[in-house]
mmCIF file of N, CA and C in Angstrom:
data_model
loop_
_atom_site.group_PDB
_atom_site.id
_atom_site.type_symbol
_atom_site.label_atom_id
_atom_site.label_comp_id
_atom_site.label_asym_id
_atom_site.label_seq_id
_atom_site.Cartn_x
_atom_site.Cartn_y
_atom_site.Cartn_z
ATOM 1 N N UNK A 523 199.995 167.808 3.712
ATOM 2 C CA UNK A 523 200.454 167.277 4.674
ATOM 3 C C UNK A 523 200.833 168.276 5.577
ATOM 4 N N UNK A 524 200.103 168.380 6.905
ATOM 5 C CA UNK A 524 200.321 169.311 7.991
ATOM 6 C C UNK A 524 201.725 168.764 9.018
ATOM 7 N N UNK A 525 202.651 169.374 9.050
ATOM 8 C CA UNK A 525 203.425 169.204 10.147
ATOM 9 C C UNK A 525 203.450 169.973 11.129
ATOM 10 N N UNK A 526 203.194 169.034 12.497
ATOM 11 C CA UNK A 526 202.988 170.199 13.696
ATOM 12 C C UNK A 526 203.968 168.805 14.429
ATOM 13 N N UNK A 527 204.521 169.799 15.737
ATOM 14 C CA UNK A 527 205.388 169.244 16.711
ATOM 15 C C UNK A 527 204.264 168.206 17.431
ATOM 16 N N UNK A 528 203.586 168.317 18.016
ATOM 17 C CA UNK A 528 203.034 167.447 18.802
ATOM 18 C C UNK A 528 201.110 167.164 18.132
ATOM 19 N N UNK A 529 200.826 166.350 18.824
ATOM 20 C CA UNK A 529 199.506 166.154 18.609
ATOM 21 C C UNK A 529 198.406 167.557 19.243
ATOM 22 N N UNK A 530 199.210 167.842 20.722
ATOM 23 C CA UNK A 530 198.736 169.155 21.082
ATOM 24 C C UNK A 530 198.426 170.538 20.339
ATOM 25 N N UNK A 531 199.553 170.679 19.453
ATOM 26 C CA UNK A 531 199.713 171.720 18.388
ATOM 27 C C UNK A 531 198.324 171.330 17.401
ATOM 28 N N UNK A 532 198.457 170.493 16.681
ATOM 29 C CA UNK A 532 197.065 169.826 16.127
ATOM 30 C C UNK A 532 196.042 170.651 16.807
ATOM 31 N N UNK A 533 195.988 170.010 17.705
ATOM 32 C CA UNK A 533 194.298 170.185 18.662
ATOM 33 C C UNK A 533 194.213 171.530 18.828
ATOM 34 N N UNK A 534 194.951 172.200 19.112
ATOM 35 C CA UNK A 534 195.064 173.931 18.848
ATOM 36 C C UNK A 534 194.691 174.081 17.384
ATOM 37 N N UNK A 535 195.342 173.763 16.412
ATOM 38 C CA UNK A 535 195.016 174.199 15.041
ATOM 39 C C UNK A 535 193.384 174.028 15.207
ATOM 40 N N UNK A 536 193.014 172.925 15.335
ATOM 41 C CA UNK A 536 191.445 172.738 15.280
ATOM 42 C C UNK A 536 190.744 173.511 15.855
ATOM 43 N N UNK A 537 191.038 173.413 17.088
ATOM 44 C CA UNK A 537 190.265 174.625 18.261
ATOM 45 C C UNK A 537 190.204 176.420 17.695
ATOM 46 N N UNK A 538 191.137 176.461 16.894
ATOM 47 C CA UNK A 538 191.311 177.676 16.852
ATOM 48 C C UNK A 538 190.931 178.194 15.314
ATOM 49 N N UNK A 539 190.421 176.897 14.727
ATOM 50 C CA UNK A 539 189.629 176.769 13.250
ATOM 51 C C UNK A 539 190.661 177.054 11.969
ATOM 52 N N UNK A 540 191.668 176.698 11.945
ATOM 53 C CA UNK A 540 192.816 176.759 11.117
ATOM 54 C C UNK A 540 191.768 177.163 10.021
ATOM 55 N N UNK A 541 192.613 177.958 9.104
ATOM 56 C CA UNK A 541 191.963 177.948 7.595
ATOM 57 C C UNK A 541 192.410 177.013 6.820
ATOM 58 N N UNK A 542 193.695 176.573 7.039
ATOM 59 C CA UNK A 542 194.271 175.441 5.814
ATOM 60 C C UNK A 542 193.687 174.332 6.476
ATOM 61 N N UNK A 543 193.552 173.842 7.128
ATOM 62 C CA UNK A 543 192.660 172.780 7.455
ATOM 63 C C UNK A 543 191.180 172.814 7.033
ATOM 64 N N UNK A 544 190.488 173.573 7.411
ATOM 65 C CA UNK A 544 189.350 173.618 6.614
ATOM 66 C C UNK A 544 189.431 173.609 5.061
ATOM 67 N N UNK A 545 190.286 174.519 4.231
ATOM 68 C CA UNK A 545 190.363 174.354 3.100
ATOM 69 C C UNK A 545 190.670 172.996 2.713
ATOM 70 N N UNK A 546 191.550 172.457 3.453
ATOM 71 C CA UNK A 546 191.701 171.132 3.056
ATOM 72 C C UNK A 546 190.678 170.243 3.047
ATOM 73 N N UNK A 547 189.573 170.319 4.283
ATOM 74 C CA UNK A 547 188.550 169.599 4.112
ATOM 75 C C UNK A 547 187.461 169.645 3.036
ATOM 76 N N UNK A 548 187.401 171.412 2.952
ATOM 77 C CA UNK A 548 186.441 171.582 1.925
ATOM 78 C C UNK A 548 186.959 171.176 0.444
ATOM 79 N N UNK A 549 188.074 170.920 0.180
ATOM 80 C CA UNK A 549 188.581 170.590 -0.683
ATOM 81 C C UNK A 549 188.506 169.369 -1.411
ATOM 82 N N UNK A 550 189.083 168.509 -0.302
ATOM 83 C CA UNK A 550 188.770 166.718 -0.424
ATOM 84 C C UNK A 550 187.464 166.679 -0.588
ATOM 85 N N UNK A 551 186.287 167.347 -0.200
ATOM 86 C CA UNK A 551 185.010 166.833 -0.098
ATOM 87 C C UNK A 551 184.169 166.988 -1.256
ATOM 88 N N UNK A 552 184.754 168.556 -1.472
ATOM 89 C CA UNK A 552 184.203 168.501 -2.834
ATOM 90 C C UNK A 552 184.547 167.927 -4.151
ATOM 91 N N UNK A 553 185.573 167.828 -3.941
ATOM 92 C CA UNK A 553 186.535 166.669 -4.706
ATOM 93 C C UNK A 553 185.894 165.390 -5.064
ATOM 94 N N UNK A 554 185.648 165.093 -3.920
ATOM 95 C CA UNK A 554 184.543 163.431 -4.250
ATOM 96 C C UNK A 554 183.333 163.398 -3.509
ATOM 97 N N UNK A 555 182.648 164.640 -3.765
ATOM 98 C CA UNK A 555 181.072 164.298 -3.735
ATOM 99 C C UNK A 555 180.182 163.523 -4.673
ATOM 100 N N UNK A 556 181.042 163.105 -5.970
ATOM 101 C CA UNK A 556 180.199 162.190 -6.482
ATOM 102 C C UNK A 556 180.782 160.706 -5.927
ATOM 103 N N UNK A 557 181.530 160.748 -5.716
ATOM 104 C CA UNK A 557 182.422 159.462 -5.436
ATOM 105 C C UNK A 557 181.245 158.217 -4.645
ATOM 106 N N UNK A 558 181.999 156.818 -4.574
ATOM 107 C CA UNK A 558 181.287 156.114 -3.872
ATOM 108 C C UNK A 558 181.650 155.527 -2.180
ATOM 109 N N UNK A 559 183.202 156.281 -2.215
ATOM 110 C CA UNK A 559 183.735 155.552 -0.691
ATOM 111 C C UNK A 559 182.479 156.383 0.083
ATOM 112 N N UNK A 560 182.648 155.242 1.340
ATOM 113 C CA UNK A 560 182.211 155.445 2.335
ATOM 114 C C UNK A 560 182.825 156.520 3.401
ATOM 115 N N UNK A 561 184.099 156.553 3.280
ATOM 116 C CA UNK A 561 185.180 157.318 4.051
ATOM 117 C C UNK A 561 186.092 157.829 3.015
ATOM 118 N N UNK A 562 185.713 159.411 3.056
ATOM 119 C CA UNK A 562 186.595 160.331 1.751
ATOM 120 C C UNK A 562 188.002 160.551 2.670
ATOM 121 N N UNK A 563 189.285 160.471 2.278
ATOM 122 C CA UNK A 563 190.560 161.025 3.076
ATOM 123 C C UNK A 563 190.746 162.414 2.680
ATOM 124 N N UNK A 564 190.843 163.100 3.758
ATOM 125 C CA UNK A 564 190.674 164.819 3.809
ATOM 126 C C UNK A 564 192.281 165.283 3.821
ATOM 127 N N UNK A 565 193.084 164.926 4.789
ATOM 128 C CA UNK A 565 194.600 165.278 4.529
ATOM 129 C C UNK A 565 195.275 164.604 5.830
ATOM 130 N N UNK A 566 196.700 164.682 5.795
ATOM 131 C CA UNK A 566 197.395 163.598 6.567
ATOM 132 C C UNK A 566 198.271 164.470 7.386
ATOM 133 N N UNK A 567 198.413 164.430 8.873
ATOM 134 C CA UNK A 567 199.109 165.059 9.579
ATOM 135 C C UNK A 567 200.065 164.390 10.346
ATOM 136 N N UNK A 568 201.119 165.187 10.561
ATOM 137 C CA UNK A 568 202.334 164.192 10.855
ATOM 138 C C UNK A 568 202.771 165.065 12.261
ATOM 139 N N UNK A 569 203.183 164.047 13.326
ATOM 140 C CA UNK A 569 203.497 164.548 14.347
ATOM 141 C C UNK A 569 204.738 164.355 14.759
ATOM 142 N N UNK A 570 205.656 165.022 14.535
ATOM 143 C CA UNK A 570 207.001 164.860 14.944
ATOM 144 C C UNK A 570 207.605 164.290 16.199
ATOM 145 N N UNK A 571 206.920 164.691 17.193
ATOM 146 C CA UNK A 571 207.105 164.421 18.422
ATOM 147 C C UNK A 571 206.965 163.009 18.834
ATOM 148 N N UNK A 572 205.901 162.514 17.838
ATOM 149 C CA UNK A 572 205.459 161.059 17.895
ATOM 150 C C UNK A 572 205.945 159.851 16.907
ATOM 151 N N UNK A 573 206.635 160.984 15.753
ATOM 152 C CA UNK A 573 207.425 159.956 14.515
ATOM 153 C C UNK A 573 205.906 159.427 13.956
ATOM 154 N N UNK A 574 204.861 159.912 14.018
ATOM 155 C CA UNK A 574 203.544 159.311 13.504
ATOM 156 C C UNK A 574 202.851 160.231 12.349
ATOM 157 N N UNK A 575 202.310 159.463 11.241
ATOM 158 C CA UNK A 575 201.270 160.431 10.752
ATOM 159 C C UNK A 575 199.984 159.763 10.625
ATOM 160 N N UNK A 576 198.654 161.020 10.905
ATOM 161 C CA UNK A 576 197.654 160.299 11.052
ATOM 162 C C UNK A 576 196.891 160.878 10.087
ATOM 163 N N UNK A 577 196.367 159.687 9.310
ATOM 164 C CA UNK A 577 195.021 160.194 7.818
ATOM 165 C C UNK A 577 193.807 160.494 8.276
ATOM 166 N N UNK A 578 193.471 161.728 8.079
ATOM 167 C CA UNK A 578 192.049 162.281 8.620
ATOM 168 C C UNK A 578 191.108 161.843 7.586
ATOM 169 N N UNK A 579 190.108 161.213 7.799
ATOM 170 C CA UNK A 579 188.858 161.229 6.610
ATOM 171 C C UNK A 579 187.461 161.486 7.144
ATOM 172 N N UNK A 580 186.622 161.694 6.565
ATOM 173 C CA UNK A 580 185.575 162.035 6.832
ATOM 174 C C UNK A 580 184.368 161.181 6.196
ATOM 175 N N UNK A 581 183.182 160.462 7.141
ATOM 176 C CA UNK A 581 182.212 160.121 6.720
ATOM 177 C C UNK A 581 181.318 160.340 5.240
ATOM 178 N N UNK A 582 181.048 160.117 4.539
ATOM 179 C CA UNK A 582 180.220 160.426 3.484
ATOM 180 C C UNK A 582 179.053 160.864 4.241
ATOM 181 N N UNK A 583 178.209 160.223 5.496
ATOM 182 C CA UNK A 583 176.967 160.688 5.760
ATOM 183 C C UNK A 583 177.363 162.136 6.508
ATOM 184 N N UNK A 584 178.875 162.457 7.113
ATOM 185 C CA UNK A 584 178.875 163.674 7.626
ATOM 186 C C UNK A 584 179.685 164.828 6.607
ATOM 187 N N UNK A 585 179.695 164.389 5.382
ATOM 188 C CA UNK A 585 180.241 165.300 4.320
ATOM 189 C C UNK A 585 179.321 167.056 4.373
ATOM 190 N N UNK A 586 177.653 166.829 4.646
ATOM 191 C CA UNK A 586 177.332 167.816 4.699
ATOM 192 C C UNK A 586 177.396 168.827 5.624
ATOM 193 N N UNK A 587 177.274 168.180 6.945
ATOM 194 C CA UNK A 587 177.565 169.266 8.193
ATOM 195 C C UNK A 587 179.069 169.611 8.395
ATOM 196 N N UNK A 588 180.362 168.795 7.764
ATOM 197 C CA UNK A 588 181.500 169.159 7.294
ATOM 198 C C UNK A 588 181.363 170.159 6.581
ATOM 199 N N UNK A 589 180.843 170.388 5.876
ATOM 200 C CA UNK A 589 180.960 171.605 4.995
ATOM 201 C C UNK A 589 180.136 172.954 5.217
ATOM 202 N N UNK A 590 178.983 172.972 6.466
ATOM 203 C CA UNK A 590 178.250 173.653 6.705
ATOM 204 C C UNK A 590 179.277 174.414 7.762
ATOM 205 N N UNK A 591 179.901 173.707 8.446
ATOM 206 C CA UNK A 591 181.211 173.982 9.402
ATOM 207 C C UNK A 591 181.906 175.187 9.104
ATOM 208 N N UNK A 592 182.756 174.333 7.797
ATOM 209 C CA UNK A 592 183.602 174.926 7.433
ATOM 210 C C UNK A 592 183.333 175.946 6.508
ATOM 211 N N UNK A 593 182.441 176.425 5.966
ATOM 212 C CA UNK A 593 182.132 177.528 5.512
ATOM 213 C C UNK A 593 181.917 178.610 6.058
ATOM 214 N N UNK A 594 181.503 178.338 7.673
ATOM 215 C CA UNK A 594 182.020 179.617 8.498
ATOM 216 C C UNK A 594 183.338 180.344 8.583
ATOM 217 N N UNK A 595 184.187 178.975 8.532
ATOM 218 C CA UNK A 595 185.545 179.436 8.568
ATOM 219 C C UNK A 595 185.788 180.349 7.216
ATOM 220 N N UNK A 596 185.359 179.813 6.113
ATOM 221 C CA UNK A 596 185.699 180.495 4.920
ATOM 222 C C UNK A 596 185.229 181.781 4.957
ATOM 223 N N UNK A 597 183.861 182.111 5.783
ATOM 224 C CA UNK A 597 183.315 183.539 5.697
ATOM 225 C C UNK A 597 184.459 184.434 6.303
ATOM 226 N N UNK A 598 184.498 183.940 7.916
ATOM 227 C CA UNK A 598 185.404 184.742 8.300
ATOM 228 C C UNK A 598 186.654 185.095 8.019
ATOM 229 N N UNK A 599 187.386 184.205 6.722
ATOM 230 C CA UNK A 599 188.498 184.602 6.117
ATOM 231 C C UNK A 599 188.439 185.129 4.995
ATOM 232 N N UNK A 600 187.190 185.631 4.395
ATOM 233 C CA UNK A 600 186.467 186.483 3.206
ATOM 234 C C UNK A 600 186.932 185.841 2.273
ATOM 235 N N UNK A 601 187.087 184.403 1.934
ATOM 236 C CA UNK A 601 187.269 183.528 0.797
ATOM 237 C C UNK A 601 185.920 183.275 0.294
ATOM 238 N N UNK A 602 185.293 184.510 -0.378
ATOM 239 C CA UNK A 602 184.195 183.843 -1.000
ATOM 240 C C UNK A 602 184.018 183.240 -1.904
ATOM 241 N N UNK A 603 185.417 183.043 -2.896
ATOM 242 C CA UNK A 603 185.439 181.972 -4.244
ATOM 243 C C UNK A 603 185.082 180.687 -3.715
ATOM 244 N N UNK A 604 185.522 180.357 -2.499
ATOM 245 C CA UNK A 604 185.251 178.929 -2.004
ATOM 246 C C UNK A 604 184.099 178.994 -1.569
ATOM 247 N N UNK A 605 183.989 180.027 -0.720
ATOM 248 C CA UNK A 605 182.156 179.685 -0.404
ATOM 249 C C UNK A 605 181.415 179.577 -1.019
ATOM 250 N N UNK A 606 181.529 180.438 -2.373
ATOM 251 C CA UNK A 606 180.278 180.016 -3.651
ATOM 252 C C UNK A 606 180.665 178.215 -3.794
ATOM 253 N N UNK A 607 182.071 177.768 -4.162
ATOM 254 C CA UNK A 607 182.059 176.165 -4.009
ATOM 255 C C UNK A 607 181.450 175.575 -2.666
ATOM 256 N N UNK A 608 181.698 175.866 -1.852
ATOM 257 C CA UNK A 608 181.137 175.000 -0.593
ATOM 258 C C UNK A 608 179.623 175.352 -0.985
ATOM 259 N N UNK A 609 178.898 176.547 -0.683
ATOM 260 C CA UNK A 609 177.266 176.544 -0.939
ATOM 261 C C UNK A 609 176.601 175.616 -1.884
ATOM 262 N N UNK A 610 177.557 175.662 -3.304
ATOM 263 C CA UNK A 610 176.979 174.690 -4.426
ATOM 264 C C UNK A 610 177.128 173.357 -3.997
ATOM 265 N N UNK A 611 178.144 172.718 -2.905
ATOM 266 C CA UNK A 611 178.504 171.741 -2.621
ATOM 267 C C UNK A 611 177.303 171.219 -1.560
ATOM 268 N N UNK A 612 176.801 172.194 -0.918
ATOM 269 C CA UNK A 612 175.769 172.249 0.434
ATOM 270 C C UNK A 612 174.451 171.748 -0.467
ATOM 271 N N UNK A 613 174.120 172.889 -1.417
ATOM 272 C CA UNK A 613 173.174 172.493 -1.985
ATOM 273 C C UNK A 613 172.559 171.177 -3.029
ATOM 274 N N UNK A 614 173.923 170.576 -3.443
ATOM 275 C CA UNK A 614 174.119 169.161 -4.102
ATOM 276 C C UNK A 614 174.171 168.039 -2.945
ATOM 277 N N UNK A 615 174.279 168.400 -1.976
ATOM 278 C CA UNK A 615 174.171 166.763 -0.873
ATOM 279 C C UNK A 615 172.913 167.102 -0.092
ATOM 280 N N UNK A 616 172.119 168.426 0.102
ATOM 281 C CA UNK A 616 170.973 168.732 0.258
ATOM 282 C C UNK A 616 170.021 167.880 -0.807
ATOM 283 N N UNK A 617 170.041 168.178 -1.970
ATOM 284 C CA UNK A 617 168.934 167.824 -3.104
ATOM 285 C C UNK A 617 169.188 166.730 -3.248
ATOM 286 N N UNK A 618 170.162 165.852 -3.175
ATOM 287 C CA UNK A 618 170.818 164.392 -3.218
ATOM 288 C C UNK A 618 169.488 163.411 -1.828
ATOM 289 N N UNK A 619 169.650 164.258 -0.507
ATOM 290 C CA UNK A 619 168.518 163.276 0.420
ATOM 291 C C UNK A 619 167.325 162.953 -0.105
#
């Protein structure tokens, strides 16, 4: 779970391509590659100001695009071990089409 003060703070993290969020996205997708769920849970965001928790999911049909976008963030952060796992997952999804 990621905790932020305001919803705008979370939006800033997404806009700034936060590595923690990107890691949560890619790990959750990779863990659920072979599942049957239409929507895969990614992470929860707790917004203190609103006293609300948002659960973020990704549709199975959007997994490939999400991995491709988040691969760029992992390359920028030189997390090459994760890049290898992400590329394997991308190839798996492309082969499955």
